[in-house]
Short mmCIF file of C-alpha atoms in Angstrom, two decimals:
data_model
loop_
_atom_site.label_atom_id
_atom_site.label_comp_id
_atom_site.label_asym_id
_atom_site.label_seq_id
_atom_site.Cartn_x
_atom_site.Cartn_y
_atom_site.Cartn_z
CA ASP U 1 229.08 21.78 -25.17
CA GLN U 2 227.69 25.27 -25.73
CA GLN U 3 223.85 25.41 -25.17
CA VAL U 4 223.54 28.88 -25.81
CA LYS U 5 225.38 30.48 -28.91
CA GLN U 6 225.90 33.88 -30.14
CA ASN U 7 227.34 33.36 -33.73
CA SER U 8 228.40 37.18 -34.43
CA PRO U 9 231.26 38.27 -32.19
CA SER U 10 230.89 41.72 -33.40
CA LEU U 11 228.25 44.19 -35.05
CA SER U 12 228.35 47.79 -36.23
CA VAL U 13 225.24 49.99 -36.71
CA GLN U 14 224.83 53.43 -37.50
CA GLU U 15 223.35 55.70 -34.68
CA GLY U 16 219.61 55.89 -35.22
CA ARG U 17 219.28 52.53 -37.06
CA ILE U 18 217.96 49.20 -35.66
CA SER U 19 220.66 46.75 -33.72
CA ILE U 20 219.59 43.00 -34.08
CA LEU U 21 221.54 40.85 -31.89
CA ASN U 22 220.94 37.05 -32.46
CA CYS U 23 221.23 34.14 -30.05
CA ASP U 24 220.62 30.17 -30.61
CA TYR U 25 219.98 27.51 -28.04
CA THR U 26 219.84 23.87 -27.98
CA ASN U 27 217.91 22.68 -25.01
CA SER U 28 214.20 23.02 -25.67
CA MET U 29 213.54 22.71 -21.91
CA PHE U 30 214.95 26.27 -21.09
CA ASP U 31 211.96 28.42 -19.66
CA TYR U 32 213.42 31.95 -19.42
CA PHE U 33 215.90 33.77 -21.31
CA LEU U 34 217.81 37.15 -20.57
CA TRP U 35 219.80 39.48 -22.09
CA TYR U 36 222.81 41.27 -20.51
CA LYS U 37 224.72 44.26 -21.46
CA LYS U 38 228.75 44.63 -20.38
CA TYR U 39 230.77 47.64 -20.57
CA PRO U 40 234.54 47.24 -20.41
CA ALA U 41 235.83 46.76 -16.64
CA GLU U 42 232.38 46.38 -15.33
CA GLY U 43 230.19 43.44 -14.59
CA PRO U 44 227.24 42.48 -16.97
CA THR U 45 224.12 44.38 -16.21
CA PHE U 46 220.46 42.76 -16.56
CA LEU U 47 218.70 44.46 -19.92
CA ILE U 48 215.60 42.49 -20.38
CA SER U 49 214.22 39.08 -20.23
CA ILE U 50 211.49 36.78 -21.75
CA SER U 51 209.62 33.74 -20.38
CA SER U 52 209.24 30.81 -22.66
CA ILE U 53 205.43 31.53 -22.76
CA LYS U 54 205.82 34.63 -24.65
CA ASP U 55 207.00 35.32 -27.93
CA LYS U 56 207.92 38.98 -27.37
CA ASN U 57 209.01 41.37 -24.64
CA GLU U 58 209.40 45.23 -25.02
CA ASP U 59 210.84 47.65 -22.74
CA GLY U 60 211.44 51.01 -24.34
CA ARG U 61 214.03 50.83 -27.22
CA PHE U 62 214.34 47.29 -26.38
CA THR U 63 212.61 44.35 -27.49
CA VAL U 64 213.24 40.55 -27.42
CA PHE U 65 211.58 38.20 -29.56
CA LEU U 66 211.73 34.39 -29.01
CA ASN U 67 210.91 31.71 -31.67
CA LYS U 68 210.50 28.67 -29.81
CA SER U 69 210.41 26.26 -32.90
CA ALA U 70 213.67 27.75 -34.13
CA LYS U 71 215.12 27.56 -30.66
CA HIS U 72 216.13 31.36 -31.34
CA LEU U 73 216.16 34.50 -29.94
CA SER U 74 216.85 38.33 -30.84
CA LEU U 75 217.28 41.65 -29.29
CA HIS U 76 216.19 44.32 -31.09
CA ILE U 77 217.39 48.13 -30.21
CA VAL U 78 215.61 50.80 -31.89
CA PRO U 79 216.85 53.43 -32.31
CA SER U 80 220.54 52.49 -31.57
CA GLN U 81 222.50 55.22 -29.83
CA PRO U 82 226.31 55.21 -29.33
CA GLY U 83 225.66 54.80 -25.60
CA ASP U 84 224.48 51.13 -26.40
CA SER U 85 227.90 50.11 -27.50
CA ALA U 86 228.86 47.26 -25.20
CA VAL U 87 229.07 43.50 -25.17
CA TYR U 88 225.87 41.86 -25.13
CA PHE U 89 225.24 38.31 -23.75
CA CYS U 90 222.25 36.21 -23.98
CA ALA U 91 221.51 33.57 -21.38
CA ALA U 92 219.07 30.89 -20.83
CA THR U 93 217.70 29.14 -17.82
CA LEU U 94 215.84 26.03 -17.01
CA THR U 95 215.28 25.95 -13.22
CA GLY U 96 216.13 29.65 -12.09
CA ASN U 97 219.24 28.29 -10.56
CA GLN U 98 221.77 27.35 -13.30
CA PHE U 99 222.27 29.98 -16.35
CA TYR U 100 223.92 29.29 -19.71
CA PHE U 101 225.28 32.39 -21.26
CA GLY U 102 226.46 32.88 -24.98
CA THR U 103 229.90 34.00 -25.82
CA GLY U 104 228.66 37.77 -26.28
CA THR U 105 228.32 39.91 -29.18
CA SER U 106 230.26 43.27 -29.39
CA LEU U 107 228.05 45.92 -30.62
CA THR U 108 229.45 49.23 -31.82
CA VAL U 109 226.84 52.36 -32.72
CA ILE U 110 228.63 54.55 -35.02
CA PRO U 111 227.76 58.41 -34.68
CA ASP O 1 227.30 50.47 -9.09
CA SER O 2 225.42 47.27 -8.68
CA GLY O 3 225.85 47.22 -5.10
CA VAL O 4 228.04 43.76 -5.15
CA THR O 5 231.53 44.04 -4.40
CA GLN O 6 234.44 41.68 -5.06
CA THR O 7 237.89 41.54 -4.02
CA PRO O 8 240.65 41.60 -4.84
CA LYS O 9 240.18 43.29 -8.50
CA HIS O 10 243.21 41.78 -9.62
CA LEU O 11 245.36 38.68 -8.66
CA ILE O 12 248.42 37.36 -10.16
CA THR O 13 249.84 34.18 -9.02
CA ALA O 14 252.02 31.31 -9.95
CA THR O 15 250.84 27.67 -11.24
CA GLY O 16 250.29 25.32 -8.20
CA GLN O 17 249.06 27.94 -5.64
CA ARG O 18 245.86 28.57 -4.07
CA VAL O 19 243.89 31.61 -3.98
CA THR O 20 240.29 32.97 -2.47
CA LEU O 21 238.26 35.17 -4.30
CA ARG O 22 235.45 37.17 -2.10
CA CYS O 23 232.18 38.46 -3.04
CA SER O 24 229.82 40.56 -0.87
CA PRO O 25 226.21 40.47 -2.24
CA ARG O 26 223.85 43.34 -2.43
CA SER O 27 222.01 44.19 0.98
CA GLY O 28 219.50 41.71 1.46
CA ASP O 29 220.40 39.28 -1.38
CA LEU O 30 220.30 35.73 -0.33
CA SER O 31 221.66 34.06 -3.61
CA VAL O 32 225.15 34.43 -4.75
CA TYR O 33 226.19 33.06 -8.02
CA TRP O 34 230.13 32.42 -9.44
CA TYR O 35 230.89 32.37 -13.06
CA GLN O 36 234.13 32.41 -15.07
CA GLN O 37 234.80 34.11 -18.11
CA SER O 38 237.77 33.06 -19.96
CA LEU O 39 239.27 34.81 -23.10
CA ASP O 40 236.72 34.65 -25.80
CA GLN O 41 234.46 32.69 -23.94
CA GLY O 42 231.03 33.25 -22.57
CA LEU O 43 230.27 33.50 -18.90
CA GLN O 44 230.48 29.72 -17.35
CA PHE O 45 228.26 29.04 -14.38
CA LEU O 46 230.22 27.41 -11.54
CA ILE O 47 227.94 27.31 -8.63
CA GLN O 48 225.04 29.18 -6.66
CA TYR O 49 224.46 29.34 -3.10
CA TYR O 50 221.29 30.40 -1.46
CA ASN O 51 221.38 31.47 2.35
CA GLY O 52 224.54 29.51 2.95
CA GLU O 53 223.43 26.44 1.25
CA GLU O 54 224.50 25.09 -1.97
CA ARG O 55 221.74 25.49 -4.73
CA ALA O 56 223.36 24.69 -8.17
CA LYS O 57 226.35 23.50 -9.33
CA GLY O 58 227.56 24.34 -13.08
CA ASN O 59 230.82 23.40 -14.64
CA ILE O 60 233.09 23.89 -11.44
CA LEU O 61 236.37 21.98 -11.19
CA GLU O 62 237.06 19.77 -8.47
CA ARG O 63 240.09 22.16 -7.76
CA PHE O 64 237.81 24.95 -6.82
CA SER O 65 235.33 25.02 -3.99
CA ALA O 66 233.07 27.83 -2.48
CA GLN O 67 231.31 28.50 0.39
CA GLN O 68 228.81 31.34 1.66
CA PHE O 69 229.13 32.43 5.11
CA PRO O 70 226.23 33.51 7.82
CA ASP O 71 226.53 37.13 6.98
CA LEU O 72 225.98 36.05 3.22
CA HIS O 73 229.34 37.02 1.93
CA SER O 74 230.79 34.09 -0.30
CA GLU O 75 234.29 33.12 -1.21
CA LEU O 76 235.47 30.96 -4.11
CA ASN O 77 238.77 28.97 -3.37
CA LEU O 78 240.71 27.93 -6.47
CA SER O 79 243.70 25.52 -5.56
CA SER O 80 246.55 23.79 -7.62
CA LEU O 81 246.06 26.52 -10.06
CA GLU O 82 246.99 26.07 -13.71
CA LEU O 83 247.77 28.48 -16.72
CA GLY O 84 244.00 27.82 -18.10
CA ASP O 85 242.50 29.18 -14.85
CA SER O 86 243.36 32.66 -15.85
CA ALA O 87 240.02 34.46 -16.35
CA LEU O 88 237.77 36.75 -14.91
CA TYR O 89 235.67 35.66 -12.04
CA PHE O 90 232.35 37.15 -11.62
CA CYS O 91 230.24 37.08 -8.67
CA ALA O 92 226.26 38.08 -8.98
CA SER O 93 223.64 38.31 -6.36
CA SER O 94 219.83 38.14 -6.37
CA ALA O 95 216.98 38.53 -3.63
CA GLN O 96 215.73 35.05 -3.82
CA GLY O 97 216.72 31.42 -5.20
CA ARG O 98 214.94 31.51 -8.53
CA SER O 99 216.65 34.31 -10.35
CA PRO O 100 214.21 34.90 -13.10
CA LEU O 101 211.81 36.25 -10.91
CA ASN O 102 214.87 38.65 -9.36
CA GLU O 103 217.49 39.59 -11.54
CA GLN O 104 221.11 38.90 -10.97
CA PHE O 105 223.37 41.80 -10.13
CA PHE O 106 226.72 41.27 -10.96
CA GLY O 107 230.10 42.68 -9.44
CA PRO O 108 233.04 44.17 -11.47
CA GLY O 109 234.57 40.85 -11.35
CA THR O 110 238.06 39.63 -10.25
CA ARG O 111 240.94 39.22 -12.94
CA LEU O 112 242.96 36.27 -12.22
CA THR O 113 246.43 35.65 -13.85
CA VAL O 114 248.02 32.64 -13.45
CA LEU O 115 251.84 32.79 -14.40
#
């Protein structure tokens, strides 16, 4: 049972525009959410996170929004750059030990 | 470079065989996590160790086992291999047990192919 879902396998965006990556989850008890970025032939790297007590967290060009009532989070990248082209995974955790990852969204930023 | 090393990078073996994947965490990190990524699948959490003790268990098959040694490196043992076990296996480490307070750092992965 996939508790974290990323329904868009891929996304293409023009350089300089906003990229919005979406993630839905089913377990309302999750208390922490994370986004990871993955380049080919490398392991995922941590990007940004948000606690369930917040609805927004910003770090430079990256902002994560959390809508608990909709069990939905999104990652906004503004402005998008070609180097942002990668696979993005969202993840959720309840206890900080076991993590549930989505299937990833492949972002392509077109120069 | 995350500081997490995994060996081997690639592994090709036959059904029914047994393999061992190795992970060395970042210097000082006490927690090690194992994940499996099959084709078109997300990362599936397998198991976590903290300072030598099993901390959390996910979707790990009974044919799979892991351990963390006193020097904090970890091994994932996969036995009676099946074609469906072909996947990328990632190891991650973090400083403490509660990873949201300490982000996970992932290794480059081991690609296992079972023929």
